[in-house]
mmCIF file of C-alpha atoms and ligand atoms in Angstrom:
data_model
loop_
_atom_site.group_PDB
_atom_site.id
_atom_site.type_symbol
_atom_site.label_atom_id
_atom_site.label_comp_id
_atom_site.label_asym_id
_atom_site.label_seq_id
_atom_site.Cartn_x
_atom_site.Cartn_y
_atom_site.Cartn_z
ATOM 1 C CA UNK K 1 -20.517 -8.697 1.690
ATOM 2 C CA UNK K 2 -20.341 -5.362 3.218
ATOM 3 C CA UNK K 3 -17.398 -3.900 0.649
ATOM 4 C CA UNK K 4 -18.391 0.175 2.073
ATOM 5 C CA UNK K 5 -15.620 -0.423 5.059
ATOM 6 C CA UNK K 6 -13.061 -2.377 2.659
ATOM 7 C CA UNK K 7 -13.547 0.234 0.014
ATOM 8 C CA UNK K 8 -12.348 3.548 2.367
ATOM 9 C CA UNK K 9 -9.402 1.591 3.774
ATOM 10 C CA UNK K 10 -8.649 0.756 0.414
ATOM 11 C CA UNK K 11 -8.766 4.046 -1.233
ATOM 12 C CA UNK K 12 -7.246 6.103 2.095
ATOM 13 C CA UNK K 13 -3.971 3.499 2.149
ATOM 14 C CA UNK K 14 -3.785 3.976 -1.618
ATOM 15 C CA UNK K 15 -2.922 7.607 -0.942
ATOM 16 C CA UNK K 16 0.147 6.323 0.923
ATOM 17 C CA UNK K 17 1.703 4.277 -1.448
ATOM 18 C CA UNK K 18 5.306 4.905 -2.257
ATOM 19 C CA UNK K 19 5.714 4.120 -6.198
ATOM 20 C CA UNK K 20 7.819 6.669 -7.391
ATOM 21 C CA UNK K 21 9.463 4.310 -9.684
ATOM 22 C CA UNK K 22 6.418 3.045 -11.215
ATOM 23 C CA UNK K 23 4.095 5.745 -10.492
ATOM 24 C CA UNK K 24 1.391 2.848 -10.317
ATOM 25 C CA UNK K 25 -0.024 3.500 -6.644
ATOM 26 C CA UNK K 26 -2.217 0.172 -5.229
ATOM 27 C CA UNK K 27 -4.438 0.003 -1.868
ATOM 28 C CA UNK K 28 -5.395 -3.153 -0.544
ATOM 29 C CA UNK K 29 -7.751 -3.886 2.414
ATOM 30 C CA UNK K 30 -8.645 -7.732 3.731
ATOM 31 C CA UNK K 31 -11.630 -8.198 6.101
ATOM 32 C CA UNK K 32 -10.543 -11.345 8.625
ATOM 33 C CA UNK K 33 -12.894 -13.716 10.128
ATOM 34 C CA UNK K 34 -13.006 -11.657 13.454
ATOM 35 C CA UNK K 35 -14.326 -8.513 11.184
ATOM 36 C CA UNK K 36 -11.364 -6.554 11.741
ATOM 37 C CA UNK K 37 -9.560 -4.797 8.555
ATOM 38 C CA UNK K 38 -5.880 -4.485 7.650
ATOM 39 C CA UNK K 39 -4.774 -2.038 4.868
ATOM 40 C CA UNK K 40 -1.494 -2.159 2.864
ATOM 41 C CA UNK K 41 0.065 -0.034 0.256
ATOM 42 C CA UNK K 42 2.385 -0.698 -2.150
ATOM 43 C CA UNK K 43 5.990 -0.042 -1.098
ATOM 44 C CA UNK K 44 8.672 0.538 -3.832
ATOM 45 C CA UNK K 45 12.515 0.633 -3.683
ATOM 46 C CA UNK K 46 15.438 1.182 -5.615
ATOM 47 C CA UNK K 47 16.423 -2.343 -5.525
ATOM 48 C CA UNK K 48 13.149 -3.425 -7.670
ATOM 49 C CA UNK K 49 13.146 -6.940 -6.361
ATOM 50 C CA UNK K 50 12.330 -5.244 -2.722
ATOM 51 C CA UNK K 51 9.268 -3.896 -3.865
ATOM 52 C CA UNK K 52 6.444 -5.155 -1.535
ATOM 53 C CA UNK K 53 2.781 -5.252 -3.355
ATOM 54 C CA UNK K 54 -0.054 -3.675 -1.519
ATOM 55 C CA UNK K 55 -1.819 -7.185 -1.339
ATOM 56 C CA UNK K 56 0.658 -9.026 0.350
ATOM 57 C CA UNK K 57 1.334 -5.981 2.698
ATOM 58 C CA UNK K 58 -2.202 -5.696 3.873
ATOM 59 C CA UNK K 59 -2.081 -9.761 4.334
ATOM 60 C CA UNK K 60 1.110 -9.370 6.393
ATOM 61 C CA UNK K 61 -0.418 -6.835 8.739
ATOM 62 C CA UNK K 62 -3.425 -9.252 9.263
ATOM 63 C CA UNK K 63 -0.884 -12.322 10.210
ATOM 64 C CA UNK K 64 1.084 -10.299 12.223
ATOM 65 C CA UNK K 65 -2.041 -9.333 14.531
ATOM 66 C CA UNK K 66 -2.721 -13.170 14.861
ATOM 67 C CA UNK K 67 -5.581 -13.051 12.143
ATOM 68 C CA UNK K 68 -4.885 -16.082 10.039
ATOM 69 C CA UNK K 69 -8.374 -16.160 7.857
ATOM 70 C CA UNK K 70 -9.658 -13.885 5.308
ATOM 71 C CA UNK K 71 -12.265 -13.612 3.962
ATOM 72 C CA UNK K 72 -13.083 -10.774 2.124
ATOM 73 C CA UNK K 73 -10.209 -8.396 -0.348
ATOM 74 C CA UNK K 74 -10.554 -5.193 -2.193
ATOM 75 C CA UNK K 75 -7.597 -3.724 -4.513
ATOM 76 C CA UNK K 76 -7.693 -0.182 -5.638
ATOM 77 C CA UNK K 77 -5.886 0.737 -8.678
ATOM 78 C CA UNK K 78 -6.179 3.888 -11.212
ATOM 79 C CA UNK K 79 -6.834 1.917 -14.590
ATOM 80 C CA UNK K 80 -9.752 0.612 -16.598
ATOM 81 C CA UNK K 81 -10.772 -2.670 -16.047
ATOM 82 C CA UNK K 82 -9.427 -2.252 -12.193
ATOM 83 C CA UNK K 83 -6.239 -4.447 -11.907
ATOM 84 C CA UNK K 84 -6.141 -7.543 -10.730
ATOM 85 C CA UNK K 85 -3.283 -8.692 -7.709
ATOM 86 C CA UNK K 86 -0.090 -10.428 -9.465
ATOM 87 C CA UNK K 87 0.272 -13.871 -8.806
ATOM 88 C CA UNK K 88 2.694 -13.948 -6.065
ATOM 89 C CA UNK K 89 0.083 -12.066 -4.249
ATOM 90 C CA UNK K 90 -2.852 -14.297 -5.493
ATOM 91 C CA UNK K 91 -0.615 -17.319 -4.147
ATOM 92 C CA UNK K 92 -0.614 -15.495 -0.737
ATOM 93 C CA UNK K 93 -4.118 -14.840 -0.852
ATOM 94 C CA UNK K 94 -4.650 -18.850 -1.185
ATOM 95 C CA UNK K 95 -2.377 -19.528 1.565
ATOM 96 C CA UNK K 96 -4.912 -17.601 4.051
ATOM 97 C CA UNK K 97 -8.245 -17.533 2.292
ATOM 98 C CA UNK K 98 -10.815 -20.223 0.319
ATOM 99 C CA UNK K 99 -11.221 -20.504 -3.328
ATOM 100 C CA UNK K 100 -14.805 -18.442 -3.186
ATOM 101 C CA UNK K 101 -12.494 -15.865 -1.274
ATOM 102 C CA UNK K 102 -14.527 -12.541 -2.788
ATOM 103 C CA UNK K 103 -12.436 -10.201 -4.390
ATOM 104 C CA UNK K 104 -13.465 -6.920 -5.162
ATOM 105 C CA UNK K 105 -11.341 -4.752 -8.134
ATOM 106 C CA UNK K 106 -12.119 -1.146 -7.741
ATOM 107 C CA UNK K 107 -10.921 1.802 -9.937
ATOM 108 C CA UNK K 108 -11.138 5.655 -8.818
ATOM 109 C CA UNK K 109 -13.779 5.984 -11.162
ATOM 110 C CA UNK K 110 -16.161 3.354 -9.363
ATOM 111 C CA UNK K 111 -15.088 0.567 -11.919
ATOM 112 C CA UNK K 112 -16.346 -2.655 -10.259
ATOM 113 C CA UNK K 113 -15.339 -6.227 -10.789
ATOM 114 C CA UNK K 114 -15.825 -8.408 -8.328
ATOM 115 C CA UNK K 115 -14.926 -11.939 -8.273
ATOM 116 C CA UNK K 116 -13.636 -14.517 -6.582
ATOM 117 C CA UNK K 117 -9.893 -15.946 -5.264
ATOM 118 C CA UNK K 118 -10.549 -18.879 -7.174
ATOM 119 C CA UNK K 119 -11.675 -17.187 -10.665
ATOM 120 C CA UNK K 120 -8.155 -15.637 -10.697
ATOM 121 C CA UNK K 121 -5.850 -18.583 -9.196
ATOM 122 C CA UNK K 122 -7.697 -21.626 -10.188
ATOM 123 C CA UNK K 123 -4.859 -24.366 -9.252
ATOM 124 C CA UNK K 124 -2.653 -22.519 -7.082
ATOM 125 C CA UNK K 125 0.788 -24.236 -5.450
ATOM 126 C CA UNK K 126 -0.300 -27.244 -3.484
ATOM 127 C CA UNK K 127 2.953 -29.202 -1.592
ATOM 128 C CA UNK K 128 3.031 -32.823 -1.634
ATOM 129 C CA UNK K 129 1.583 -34.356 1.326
ATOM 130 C CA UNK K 130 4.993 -35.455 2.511
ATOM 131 C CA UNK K 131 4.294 -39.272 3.806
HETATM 132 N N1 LIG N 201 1.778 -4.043 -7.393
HETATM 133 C C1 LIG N 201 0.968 -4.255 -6.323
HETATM 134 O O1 LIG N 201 0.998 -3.507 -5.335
HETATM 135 N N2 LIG N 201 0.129 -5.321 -6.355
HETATM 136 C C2 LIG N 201 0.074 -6.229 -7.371
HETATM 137 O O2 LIG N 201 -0.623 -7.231 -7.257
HETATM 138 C C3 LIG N 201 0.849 -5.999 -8.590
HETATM 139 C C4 LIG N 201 1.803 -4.876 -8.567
HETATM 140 C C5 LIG N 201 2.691 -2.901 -7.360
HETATM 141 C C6 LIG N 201 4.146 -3.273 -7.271
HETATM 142 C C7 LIG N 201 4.814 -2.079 -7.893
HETATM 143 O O3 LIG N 201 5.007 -1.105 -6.912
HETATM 144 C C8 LIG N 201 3.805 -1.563 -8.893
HETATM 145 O O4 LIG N 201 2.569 -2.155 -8.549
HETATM 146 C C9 LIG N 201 4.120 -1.881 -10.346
HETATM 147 O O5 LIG N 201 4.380 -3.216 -10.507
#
């Protein structure tokens, strides 16, 4: 995996993020099967349950461009070990990308932990086949 292209989206979006209620700015960056890149930061409001994680934004701007498989993620935080996407993102994550999905964790210190979508969700939400 080629993570140098993931990592500057990552860290550039990151600078965007609008957390002033946390203060806890994330970038996220997904590589699609097409090669392309989509970026997301996290977006905070007032009304807490609004928030948007930068995970799931970066996966919405890949769906909404018609990319519907991903296979690469990176998620830049500020804290030792990097931070690892909630679950709700993780679930998300599933819904568009295989279990050995790599996931890089990045800090601004060069902190590295990379793993994989199934290490961190290993029995996400299936729905019963429905015959
Ligand atoms: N956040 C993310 O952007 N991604 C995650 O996976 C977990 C949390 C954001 C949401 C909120 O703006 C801040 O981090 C603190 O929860």
């Amino acid at each position: 995996m080629d993570w140098g292209p993931l990592i500057d989206a990552a860290v550039t979006v990151r600078n965007n993020a609008y957390a002033p209620f946390s203060g806890f700015k994330v970038g996220a960056a997904v590589r699609t099967r097409a090669g392309l890149i989509f970026s997301g930061c996290n977006i905070e409001n007032r009304s807490f349950g609004a928030t948007i994680c930068a995970e799931r934004f970066a996966v919405g701007s890949a769906i909404s461009s018609g990319e519907t498989s991903i296979e690469g993620v990176v998620v830049v935080t500020d804290t030792s070990p990097p931070s690892p996407p909630c679950g709700l993102c993780l679930q998300v994550l599933a819904e568009f990308g295989e279990a050995h999905l790599p996931v890089l964790l990045i800090n601004l210190e060069g902190e590295r932990l990379e793993s994989s979508l199934g290490d961190l969700l290993p029995r996400p939400f299936q729905l019963p086949d429905p015959s």
